[in-house]
Amino acid sequence: MDECHKVGDWYSVPDLRLRDHWFTVPLDYSSSGHTISVFAREVVAAGKEEQSLPYLLYLQGGPGFESPRPTEASGWLKKACEEYSVILLDQRGTGLSTPVTVSSLSQIPSADKQADYLKHFRADNIVKDAEFIRVNLGPDNRPWTVLGQSYGGFCAVTYLSFAPQGLKSALITGGLPPIGSGCTGEIVYRACFEQVLHQNEKYYKRFPRDIEAVHELVNHLAGMEGGGVPLPSGGILTPRGLQTLGLSGLGSSAGFERMHYLFERIWDPVLHPGAKKCISLKAFESWHSWDTNPLYALLHESIYCQGASSNWSAHRIICEHDSLFDAVKAAKEDRPVLFTGEMIFPWMFDEIHALKPFKEAAHFLAMKNDWSPLYDVDSLNNNQVPVSAAVYYEDMFVNFRLAMETAAEIAGLRPWVTNEFMHSGLRDGGSQVFDQLMGTVEQKLGGCSWLHSPWPVIEERKEAVSVILSPPTISRGAHMSDVPAE
């Protein structure tokens, strides 16, 4: 085995066989010297480990989150393993790939050096890692299929831009990025603002009693010395910190229910008459992964940057609507407190204990204006790789309109537009989503000519009825009737 690639023995979880791969790759592909380790887990259906199967690379959402850890054959993974050997890549800095953790990043002595290290952990280098792995995985280094979820879809579009020779086909779920030059973060936050408001409205319509429950919480937090209550981790929970529950609660399936049940049990019981009411704070902290995955907060806005700084885009946009998102003011005026969406704010590096040591590094990254290119529009306009993408109509994280603008720029991409699923469609309806996307690209691989047509014929799903409509169309789930007909 090559020194840059080590592989473990096969082992089992129910109905699957797995083995681990470690690759030694450059931190910076443009210079020699510092190397890091990148980890990938190979997964096949039980009994197929000796077969020569084509590879499918899975790119996880994020940035800054590792690939899933399979415990059984289920969902899209079970479906994919029928025909593929699946490679679950821990993107650099996550999982077992020289992870960026609070303790590991603290080993770098200064904020400017931390920022200089972190600049190598974006999609451009993730794609270079993927190509390194493809070439070194075995003697047969044929092009492979990539499946990108959310930020993994952003990485897939980077792959199509700069290394299409490594791809047989690409499947993208909830992950078509804005591909304009400069920093598109501001465009994204403006576009997503309306959907964040819509999700808040839907949440309180489903759980109207939570309006009063959240008011009580906000008033309690605002009335504490320092404007919040200390958290077990060492940070502080303020009203604006409470509003970040929307990141997980508003944009995925069952998020509404999870958030409601959190508020239902947020207060510790009062066992002695006259005792002060206290919040069950551990329940709040379990919602976020800042301590284990700080890379998400540190690099989130940089994923939108090409040759320009983000300059704290989300913070600037929300300040334009400050009175609307002022939780204390909303509680006083007896109107619903609005939760925020997928946004990282500079105050988080003051209030969240795990992020405090990296406040200065985060500012360096926010001000950095020489980010390398992530996309090549000319290459995408002339794409020859079959691409299929699930575009979720009510996606709070990846705006529908911006996603469709990008879809029109990638030659041959066929979008499947649906409101059956939220952003978490691959997790919630994995086999259905995978089948839909794979079936589309297989039409091209089988010889059907649609490469230069940006609009597909889409299947509309209504209960048990399927109808073929003229493009573009929306696949309407029976439980969501508020999507306008085309």
PDB file of C-alpha atoms in Angstrom, residues 28-276:
ATOM      1  CA  ASP A  28      -1.951  23.508   0.765  1.00  0.00           C
ATOM      2  CA  TYR A  29      -1.821  21.840  -2.650  1.00  0.00           C
ATOM      3  CA  SER A  30       0.171  24.764  -4.061  1.00  0.00           C
ATOM      4  CA  SER A  31       3.134  24.210  -1.741  1.00  0.00           C
ATOM      5  CA  SER A  32       4.974  21.320  -0.153  1.00  0.00           C
ATOM      6  CA  GLY A  33       5.439  20.866   3.546  1.00  0.00           C
ATOM      7  CA  HIS A  34       2.528  20.663   5.979  1.00  0.00           C
ATOM      8  CA  THR A  35       0.298  17.615   5.522  1.00  0.00           C
ATOM      9  CA  ILE A  36      -2.970  16.539   7.096  1.00  0.00           C
ATOM     10  CA  SER A  37      -4.845  13.250   7.284  1.00  0.00           C
ATOM     11  CA  VAL A  38      -8.132  12.726   5.450  1.00  0.00           C
ATOM     12  CA  PHE A  39     -10.400   9.856   6.460  1.00  0.00           C
ATOM     13  CA  ALA A  40     -12.957   8.047   4.295  1.00  0.00           C
ATOM     14  CA  ARG A  41     -15.136   5.060   5.109  1.00  0.00           C
ATOM     15  CA  GLU A  42     -16.000   2.580   2.356  1.00  0.00           C
ATOM     16  CA  VAL A  43     -19.448   0.976   2.664  1.00  0.00           C
ATOM     17  CA  VAL A  44     -20.926  -1.917   0.667  1.00  0.00           C
ATOM     18  CA  ALA A  45     -23.890  -4.222   1.097  1.00  0.00           C
ATOM     19  CA  ALA A  46     -23.076  -7.345   3.098  1.00  0.00           C
ATOM     20  CA  GLY A  47     -21.634 -10.012   0.821  1.00  0.00           C
ATOM     21  CA  LYS A  48     -20.434  -7.554  -1.847  1.00  0.00           C
ATOM     22  CA  GLU A  49     -17.075  -6.624  -0.373  1.00  0.00           C
ATOM     23  CA  GLU A  50     -15.185  -8.752  -2.906  1.00  0.00           C
ATOM     24  CA  GLN A  51     -17.104  -7.403  -5.915  1.00  0.00           C
ATOM     25  CA  SER A  52     -15.673  -4.712  -8.176  1.00  0.00           C
ATOM     26  CA  LEU A  53     -18.358  -2.057  -7.757  1.00  0.00           C
ATOM     27  CA  PRO A  54     -18.337   1.511  -9.094  1.00  0.00           C
ATOM     28  CA  TYR A  55     -17.709   4.182  -6.476  1.00  0.00           C
ATOM     29  CA  LEU A  56     -20.147   6.790  -5.213  1.00  0.00           C
ATOM     30  CA  LEU A  57     -18.642   9.608  -3.150  1.00  0.00           C
ATOM     31  CA  TYR A  58     -20.890  11.192  -0.508  1.00  0.00           C
ATOM     32  CA  LEU A  59     -20.249  14.796   0.498  1.00  0.00           C
ATOM     33  CA  GLN A  60     -21.899  15.822   3.769  1.00  0.00           C
ATOM     34  CA  GLY A  61     -23.545  19.163   4.515  1.00  0.00           C
ATOM     35  CA  GLY A  62     -21.863  21.803   6.606  1.00  0.00           C
ATOM     36  CA  PRO A  63     -19.381  23.337   6.393  1.00  0.00           C
ATOM     37  CA  GLY A  64     -17.525  21.611   9.154  1.00  0.00           C
ATOM     38  CA  PHE A  65     -19.500  18.403   9.707  1.00  0.00           C
ATOM     39  CA  GLU A  66     -18.293  14.829   9.278  1.00  0.00           C
ATOM     40  CA  SER A  67     -19.968  12.125   7.224  1.00  0.00           C
ATOM     41  CA  PRO A  68     -22.647   9.972   8.855  1.00  0.00           C
ATOM     42  CA  ARG A  69     -21.657   6.943  10.896  1.00  0.00           C
ATOM     43  CA  PRO A  70     -23.746   4.009   9.619  1.00  0.00           C
ATOM     44  CA  THR A  71     -25.362   1.780  12.205  1.00  0.00           C
ATOM     45  CA  GLU A  72     -27.453  -0.250   9.750  1.00  0.00           C
ATOM     46  CA  ALA A  73     -28.531  -0.413   6.114  1.00  0.00           C
ATOM     47  CA  SER A  74     -31.287   2.159   5.731  1.00  0.00           C
ATOM     48  CA  GLY A  75     -32.401   5.188   3.712  1.00  0.00           C
ATOM     49  CA  TRP A  76     -30.396   6.405   0.732  1.00  0.00           C
ATOM     50  CA  LEU A  77     -27.299   4.486   1.857  1.00  0.00           C
ATOM     51  CA  LYS A  78     -29.083   1.144   1.657  1.00  0.00           C
ATOM     52  CA  LYS A  79     -30.358   2.048  -1.799  1.00  0.00           C
ATOM     53  CA  ALA A  80     -26.953   3.219  -3.036  1.00  0.00           C
ATOM     54  CA  CYS A  81     -25.228   0.081  -1.752  1.00  0.00           C
ATOM     55  CA  GLU A  82     -27.343  -2.041  -4.071  1.00  0.00           C
ATOM     56  CA  GLU A  83     -25.094  -0.993  -6.952  1.00  0.00           C
ATOM     57  CA  TYR A  84     -22.244   1.079  -5.528  1.00  0.00           C
ATOM     58  CA  SER A  85     -19.372   1.024  -3.148  1.00  0.00           C
ATOM     59  CA  VAL A  86     -20.100   4.204  -1.183  1.00  0.00           C
ATOM     60  CA  ILE A  87     -17.277   6.415   0.060  1.00  0.00           C
ATOM     61  CA  LEU A  88     -18.277   8.457   3.110  1.00  0.00           C
ATOM     62  CA  LEU A  89     -15.721  11.265   3.210  1.00  0.00           C
ATOM     63  CA  ASP A  90     -14.961  13.168   6.370  1.00  0.00           C
ATOM     64  CA  GLN A  91     -14.198  16.498   4.736  1.00  0.00           C
ATOM     65  CA  ARG A  92     -10.898  17.963   5.896  1.00  0.00           C
ATOM     66  CA  GLY A  93     -11.153  19.369   9.406  1.00  0.00           C
ATOM     67  CA  THR A  94     -14.070  17.112  10.399  1.00  0.00           C
ATOM     68  CA  GLY A  95     -14.552  13.703  11.979  1.00  0.00           C
ATOM     69  CA  LEU A  96     -11.278  11.777  11.708  1.00  0.00           C
ATOM     70  CA  SER A  97      -9.761  14.073   9.053  1.00  0.00           C
ATOM     71  CA  THR A  98      -7.298  16.062  11.204  1.00  0.00           C
ATOM     72  CA  PRO A  99     -10.315  17.606  12.905  1.00  0.00           C
ATOM     73  CA  VAL A 100     -10.518  21.281  13.739  1.00  0.00           C
ATOM     74  CA  THR A 101     -11.663  21.209  17.351  1.00  0.00           C
ATOM     75  CA  VAL A 102     -11.565  23.813  20.099  1.00  0.00           C
ATOM     76  CA  SER A 103      -8.468  22.204  21.610  1.00  0.00           C
ATOM     77  CA  SER A 104      -6.642  21.475  18.334  1.00  0.00           C
ATOM     78  CA  LEU A 105      -7.151  24.976  16.932  1.00  0.00           C
ATOM     79  CA  SER A 106      -6.017  26.469  20.235  1.00  0.00           C
ATOM     80  CA  GLN A 107      -2.590  24.887  19.606  1.00  0.00           C
ATOM     81  CA  ILE A 108      -1.996  27.502  16.901  1.00  0.00           C
ATOM     82  CA  PRO A 109      -0.526  30.437  18.834  1.00  0.00           C
ATOM     83  CA  SER A 110      -2.032  33.516  17.151  1.00  0.00           C
ATOM     84  CA  ALA A 111      -5.313  34.565  15.562  1.00  0.00           C
ATOM     85  CA  ASP A 112      -3.758  35.494  12.213  1.00  0.00           C
ATOM     86  CA  LYS A 113      -2.061  32.081  12.001  1.00  0.00           C
ATOM     87  CA  GLN A 114      -5.333  30.366  12.927  1.00  0.00           C
ATOM     88  CA  ALA A 115      -7.074  32.209  10.096  1.00  0.00           C
ATOM     89  CA  ASP A 116      -4.235  31.342   7.713  1.00  0.00           C
ATOM     90  CA  TYR A 117      -4.667  27.665   8.619  1.00  0.00           C
ATOM     91  CA  LEU A 118      -8.454  27.719   8.296  1.00  0.00           C
ATOM     92  CA  LYS A 119      -8.439  29.284   4.827  1.00  0.00           C
ATOM     93  CA  HIS A 120      -7.442  25.837   3.475  1.00  0.00           C
ATOM     94  CA  PHE A 121     -10.667  24.138   4.577  1.00  0.00           C
ATOM     95  CA  ARG A 122     -13.131  25.305   1.927  1.00  0.00           C
ATOM     96  CA  ALA A 123     -14.690  23.519  -1.047  1.00  0.00           C
ATOM     97  CA  ASP A 124     -11.736  24.084  -3.399  1.00  0.00           C
ATOM     98  CA  ASN A 125      -9.445  21.958  -1.232  1.00  0.00           C
ATOM     99  CA  ILE A 126     -12.185  19.456  -0.362  1.00  0.00           C
ATOM    100  CA  VAL A 127     -12.471  18.758  -4.097  1.00  0.00           C
ATOM    101  CA  LYS A 128      -8.694  18.425  -4.411  1.00  0.00           C
ATOM    102  CA  ASP A 129      -8.803  15.902  -1.556  1.00  0.00           C
ATOM    103  CA  ALA A 130     -11.570  14.002  -3.348  1.00  0.00           C
ATOM    104  CA  GLU A 131      -9.531  13.792  -6.540  1.00  0.00           C
ATOM    105  CA  PHE A 132      -6.471  12.688  -4.567  1.00  0.00           C
ATOM    106  CA  ILE A 133      -8.549   9.926  -2.984  1.00  0.00           C
ATOM    107  CA  ARG A 134     -10.104   8.853  -6.292  1.00  0.00           C
ATOM    108  CA  VAL A 135      -6.708   8.489  -7.936  1.00  0.00           C
ATOM    109  CA  ASN A 136      -5.143   6.681  -4.969  1.00  0.00           C
ATOM    110  CA  LEU A 137      -8.078   4.549  -3.842  1.00  0.00           C
ATOM    111  CA  GLY A 138      -7.119   1.592  -6.010  1.00  0.00           C
ATOM    112  CA  PRO A 139      -5.801   0.479  -9.391  1.00  0.00           C
ATOM    113  CA  ASP A 140      -9.069   1.354 -11.122  1.00  0.00           C
ATOM    114  CA  ASN A 141      -9.368   5.123 -10.754  1.00  0.00           C
ATOM    115  CA  ARG A 142     -12.293   5.657 -13.100  1.00  0.00           C
ATOM    116  CA  PRO A 143     -14.544   8.702 -12.719  1.00  0.00           C
ATOM    117  CA  TRP A 144     -17.049   8.272  -9.923  1.00  0.00           C
ATOM    118  CA  THR A 145     -20.512   9.520  -9.037  1.00  0.00           C
ATOM    119  CA  VAL A 146     -20.782  12.217  -6.370  1.00  0.00           C
ATOM    120  CA  LEU A 147     -23.778  12.761  -4.101  1.00  0.00           C
ATOM    121  CA  GLY A 148     -23.725  16.158  -2.398  1.00  0.00           C
ATOM    122  CA  GLN A 149     -26.159  17.140   0.362  1.00  0.00           C
ATOM    123  CA  SER A 150     -26.535  20.859   1.194  1.00  0.00           C
ATOM    124  CA  TYR A 151     -22.968  22.226   1.482  1.00  0.00           C
ATOM    125  CA  GLY A 152     -21.865  18.949  -0.079  1.00  0.00           C
ATOM    126  CA  GLY A 153     -23.804  20.112  -3.147  1.00  0.00           C
ATOM    127  CA  PHE A 154     -21.805  23.351  -3.131  1.00  0.00           C
ATOM    128  CA  CYS A 155     -18.671  21.178  -3.171  1.00  0.00           C
ATOM    129  CA  ALA A 156     -20.120  19.131  -6.053  1.00  0.00           C
ATOM    130  CA  VAL A 157     -20.548  22.317  -8.134  1.00  0.00           C
ATOM    131  CA  THR A 158     -16.935  23.227  -7.346  1.00  0.00           C
ATOM    132  CA  TYR A 159     -16.022  19.719  -8.530  1.00  0.00           C
ATOM    133  CA  LEU A 160     -17.921  20.299 -11.804  1.00  0.00           C
ATOM    134  CA  SER A 161     -16.070  23.601 -12.212  1.00  0.00           C
ATOM    135  CA  PHE A 162     -12.483  22.481 -11.723  1.00  0.00           C
ATOM    136  CA  ALA A 163     -12.240  18.679 -11.945  1.00  0.00           C
ATOM    137  CA  PRO A 164     -15.112  17.386 -14.103  1.00  0.00           C
ATOM    138  CA  GLN A 165     -12.791  14.700 -15.492  1.00  0.00           C
ATOM    139  CA  GLY A 166     -13.160  12.926 -12.139  1.00  0.00           C
ATOM    140  CA  LEU A 167     -16.941  12.711 -12.332  1.00  0.00           C
ATOM    141  CA  LYS A 168     -19.157  10.171 -14.037  1.00  0.00           C
ATOM    142  CA  SER A 169     -22.282  11.945 -12.771  1.00  0.00           C
ATOM    143  CA  ALA A 170     -23.382  14.289  -9.986  1.00  0.00           C
ATOM    144  CA  LEU A 171     -26.432  14.163  -7.701  1.00  0.00           C
ATOM    145  CA  ILE A 172     -27.195  17.272  -5.642  1.00  0.00           C
ATOM    146  CA  THR A 173     -29.798  17.554  -2.888  1.00  0.00           C
ATOM    147  CA  GLY A 174     -30.670  20.970  -1.476  1.00  0.00           C
ATOM    148  CA  GLY A 175     -27.253  22.292  -2.446  1.00  0.00           C
ATOM    149  CA  LEU A 176     -27.125  24.513  -5.541  1.00  0.00           C
ATOM    150  CA  PRO A 177     -24.970  27.483  -4.496  1.00  0.00           C
ATOM    151  CA  PRO A 178     -25.012  31.040  -5.823  1.00  0.00           C
ATOM    152  CA  ILE A 179     -22.043  31.137  -8.210  1.00  0.00           C
ATOM    153  CA  GLY A 180     -21.523  34.858  -8.759  1.00  0.00           C
ATOM    154  CA  SER A 181     -18.181  36.528  -8.070  1.00  0.00           C
ATOM    155  CA  GLY A 182     -17.442  38.571  -4.951  1.00  0.00           C
ATOM    156  CA  CYS A 183     -19.333  37.643  -1.788  1.00  0.00           C
ATOM    157  CA  THR A 184     -22.809  36.283  -2.465  1.00  0.00           C
ATOM    158  CA  GLY A 185     -23.558  35.912   1.241  1.00  0.00           C
ATOM    159  CA  GLU A 186     -25.455  39.186   1.341  1.00  0.00           C
ATOM    160  CA  ILE A 187     -27.611  38.073  -1.617  1.00  0.00           C
ATOM    161  CA  VAL A 188     -28.283  34.762   0.128  1.00  0.00           C
ATOM    162  CA  TYR A 189     -29.345  36.299   3.445  1.00  0.00           C
ATOM    163  CA  ARG A 190     -31.613  38.799   1.741  1.00  0.00           C
ATOM    164  CA  ALA A 191     -33.222  36.048  -0.338  1.00  0.00           C
ATOM    165  CA  CYS A 192     -33.650  33.691   2.628  1.00  0.00           C
ATOM    166  CA  PHE A 193     -35.124  36.412   4.846  1.00  0.00           C
ATOM    167  CA  GLU A 194     -38.646  35.953   3.472  1.00  0.00           C
ATOM    168  CA  GLN A 195     -38.563  32.190   4.030  1.00  0.00           C
ATOM    169  CA  VAL A 196     -37.321  32.654   7.606  1.00  0.00           C
ATOM    170  CA  LEU A 197     -40.317  34.899   8.283  1.00  0.00           C
ATOM    171  CA  HIS A 198     -42.605  32.347   6.634  1.00  0.00           C
ATOM    172  CA  GLN A 199     -41.249  29.506   8.771  1.00  0.00           C
ATOM    173  CA  ASN A 200     -41.718  31.567  11.937  1.00  0.00           C
ATOM    174  CA  GLU A 201     -45.321  32.267  10.938  1.00  0.00           C
ATOM    175  CA  LYS A 202     -45.947  28.576  10.283  1.00  0.00           C
ATOM    176  CA  TYR A 203     -44.367  27.586  13.604  1.00  0.00           C
ATOM    177  CA  TYR A 204     -46.526  29.871  15.715  1.00  0.00           C
ATOM    178  CA  LYS A 205     -49.610  28.939  13.723  1.00  0.00           C
ATOM    179  CA  ARG A 206     -48.990  25.306  14.646  1.00  0.00           C
ATOM    180  CA  PHE A 207     -48.080  26.044  18.274  1.00  0.00           C
ATOM    181  CA  PRO A 208     -49.781  29.346  19.165  1.00  0.00           C
ATOM    182  CA  ARG A 209     -49.300  28.883  22.921  1.00  0.00           C
ATOM    183  CA  ASP A 210     -45.551  29.078  22.361  1.00  0.00           C
ATOM    184  CA  ILE A 211     -45.878  32.816  21.706  1.00  0.00           C
ATOM    185  CA  GLU A 212     -46.504  33.350  25.411  1.00  0.00           C
ATOM    186  CA  ALA A 213     -43.968  30.688  26.410  1.00  0.00           C
ATOM    187  CA  VAL A 214     -41.202  32.400  24.438  1.00  0.00           C
ATOM    188  CA  HIS A 215     -42.220  35.813  25.823  1.00  0.00           C
ATOM    189  CA  GLU A 216     -41.770  34.456  29.346  1.00  0.00           C
ATOM    190  CA  LEU A 217     -38.335  33.105  28.468  1.00  0.00           C
ATOM    191  CA  VAL A 218     -37.180  36.310  26.804  1.00  0.00           C
ATOM    192  CA  ASN A 219     -38.358  38.455  29.701  1.00  0.00           C
ATOM    193  CA  HIS A 220     -36.613  36.135  32.156  1.00  0.00           C
ATOM    194  CA  LEU A 221     -33.323  36.281  30.240  1.00  0.00           C
ATOM    195  CA  ALA A 222     -33.464  40.035  29.684  1.00  0.00           C
ATOM    196  CA  GLY A 223     -34.150  40.634  33.372  1.00  0.00           C
ATOM    197  CA  MET A 224     -31.040  38.796  34.543  1.00  0.00           C
ATOM    198  CA  GLU A 225     -27.860  40.621  35.440  1.00  0.00           C
ATOM    199  CA  GLY A 226     -25.755  40.848  32.288  1.00  0.00           C
ATOM    200  CA  GLY A 227     -28.779  40.291  30.056  1.00  0.00           C
ATOM    201  CA  GLY A 228     -28.758  36.500  30.242  1.00  0.00           C
ATOM    202  CA  VAL A 229     -28.117  33.400  32.311  1.00  0.00           C
ATOM    203  CA  PRO A 230     -24.840  31.474  32.557  1.00  0.00           C
ATOM    204  CA  LEU A 231     -24.712  28.225  30.613  1.00  0.00           C
ATOM    205  CA  PRO A 232     -23.143  25.000  31.938  1.00  0.00           C
ATOM    206  CA  SER A 233     -20.443  25.279  29.264  1.00  0.00           C
ATOM    207  CA  GLY A 234     -19.331  28.696  30.489  1.00  0.00           C
ATOM    208  CA  GLY A 235     -21.142  30.855  27.951  1.00  0.00           C
ATOM    209  CA  ILE A 236     -24.271  32.926  28.405  1.00  0.00           C
ATOM    210  CA  LEU A 237     -27.806  32.495  27.085  1.00  0.00           C
ATOM    211  CA  THR A 238     -29.319  35.806  26.015  1.00  0.00           C
ATOM    212  CA  PRO A 239     -32.543  36.525  24.127  1.00  0.00           C
ATOM    213  CA  ARG A 240     -30.642  36.681  20.826  1.00  0.00           C
ATOM    214  CA  GLY A 241     -28.956  33.394  21.676  1.00  0.00           C
ATOM    215  CA  LEU A 242     -32.382  31.874  22.258  1.00  0.00           C
ATOM    216  CA  GLN A 243     -33.442  33.051  18.797  1.00  0.00           C
ATOM    217  CA  THR A 244     -30.723  30.886  17.171  1.00  0.00           C
ATOM    218  CA  LEU A 245     -32.863  27.825  17.905  1.00  0.00           C
ATOM    219  CA  GLY A 246     -34.403  28.599  14.529  1.00  0.00           C
ATOM    220  CA  LEU A 247     -31.252  27.312  12.821  1.00  0.00           C
ATOM    221  CA  SER A 248     -32.300  23.742  13.622  1.00  0.00           C
ATOM    222  CA  GLY A 249     -35.921  24.211  14.553  1.00  0.00           C
ATOM    223  CA  LEU A 250     -37.357  26.040  11.566  1.00  0.00           C
ATOM    224  CA  GLY A 251     -35.723  24.457   8.550  1.00  0.00           C
ATOM    225  CA  SER A 252     -35.925  20.676   8.828  1.00  0.00           C
ATOM    226  CA  SER A 253     -38.643  18.084   9.212  1.00  0.00           C
ATOM    227  CA  ALA A 254     -39.799  17.573  12.797  1.00  0.00           C
ATOM    228  CA  GLY A 255     -37.911  20.749  13.757  1.00  0.00           C
ATOM    229  CA  PHE A 256     -41.123  22.497  14.771  1.00  0.00           C
ATOM    230  CA  GLU A 257     -42.055  19.632  17.041  1.00  0.00           C
ATOM    231  CA  ARG A 258     -38.601  19.374  18.604  1.00  0.00           C
ATOM    232  CA  MET A 259     -38.558  23.086  19.374  1.00  0.00           C
ATOM    233  CA  HIS A 260     -42.059  22.989  20.852  1.00  0.00           C
ATOM    234  CA  TYR A 261     -41.136  20.094  23.134  1.00  0.00           C
ATOM    235  CA  LEU A 262     -38.024  21.975  24.214  1.00  0.00           C
ATOM    236  CA  PHE A 263     -40.155  24.921  25.362  1.00  0.00           C
ATOM    237  CA  GLU A 264     -42.567  22.514  26.996  1.00  0.00           C
ATOM    238  CA  ARG A 265     -39.793  21.310  29.351  1.00  0.00           C
ATOM    239  CA  ILE A 266     -37.576  24.377  29.474  1.00  0.00           C
ATOM    240  CA  TRP A 267     -38.357  25.280  33.115  1.00  0.00           C
ATOM    241  CA  ASP A 268     -37.044  23.259  36.017  1.00  0.00           C
ATOM    242  CA  PRO A 269     -39.780  22.369  38.540  1.00  0.00           C
ATOM    243  CA  VAL A 270     -40.241  24.602  41.566  1.00  0.00           C
ATOM    244  CA  LEU A 271     -40.187  22.201  44.539  1.00  0.00           C
ATOM    245  CA  HIS A 272     -40.139  24.761  47.347  1.00  0.00           C
ATOM    246  CA  PRO A 273     -42.628  27.624  47.678  1.00  0.00           C
ATOM    247  CA  GLY A 274     -40.982  30.936  46.839  1.00  0.00           C
ATOM    248  CA  ALA A 275     -37.992  29.410  45.071  1.00  0.00           C
ATOM    249  CA  LYS A 276     -36.822  31.165  41.927  1.00  0.00           C
TER     250      LYS A 276
END
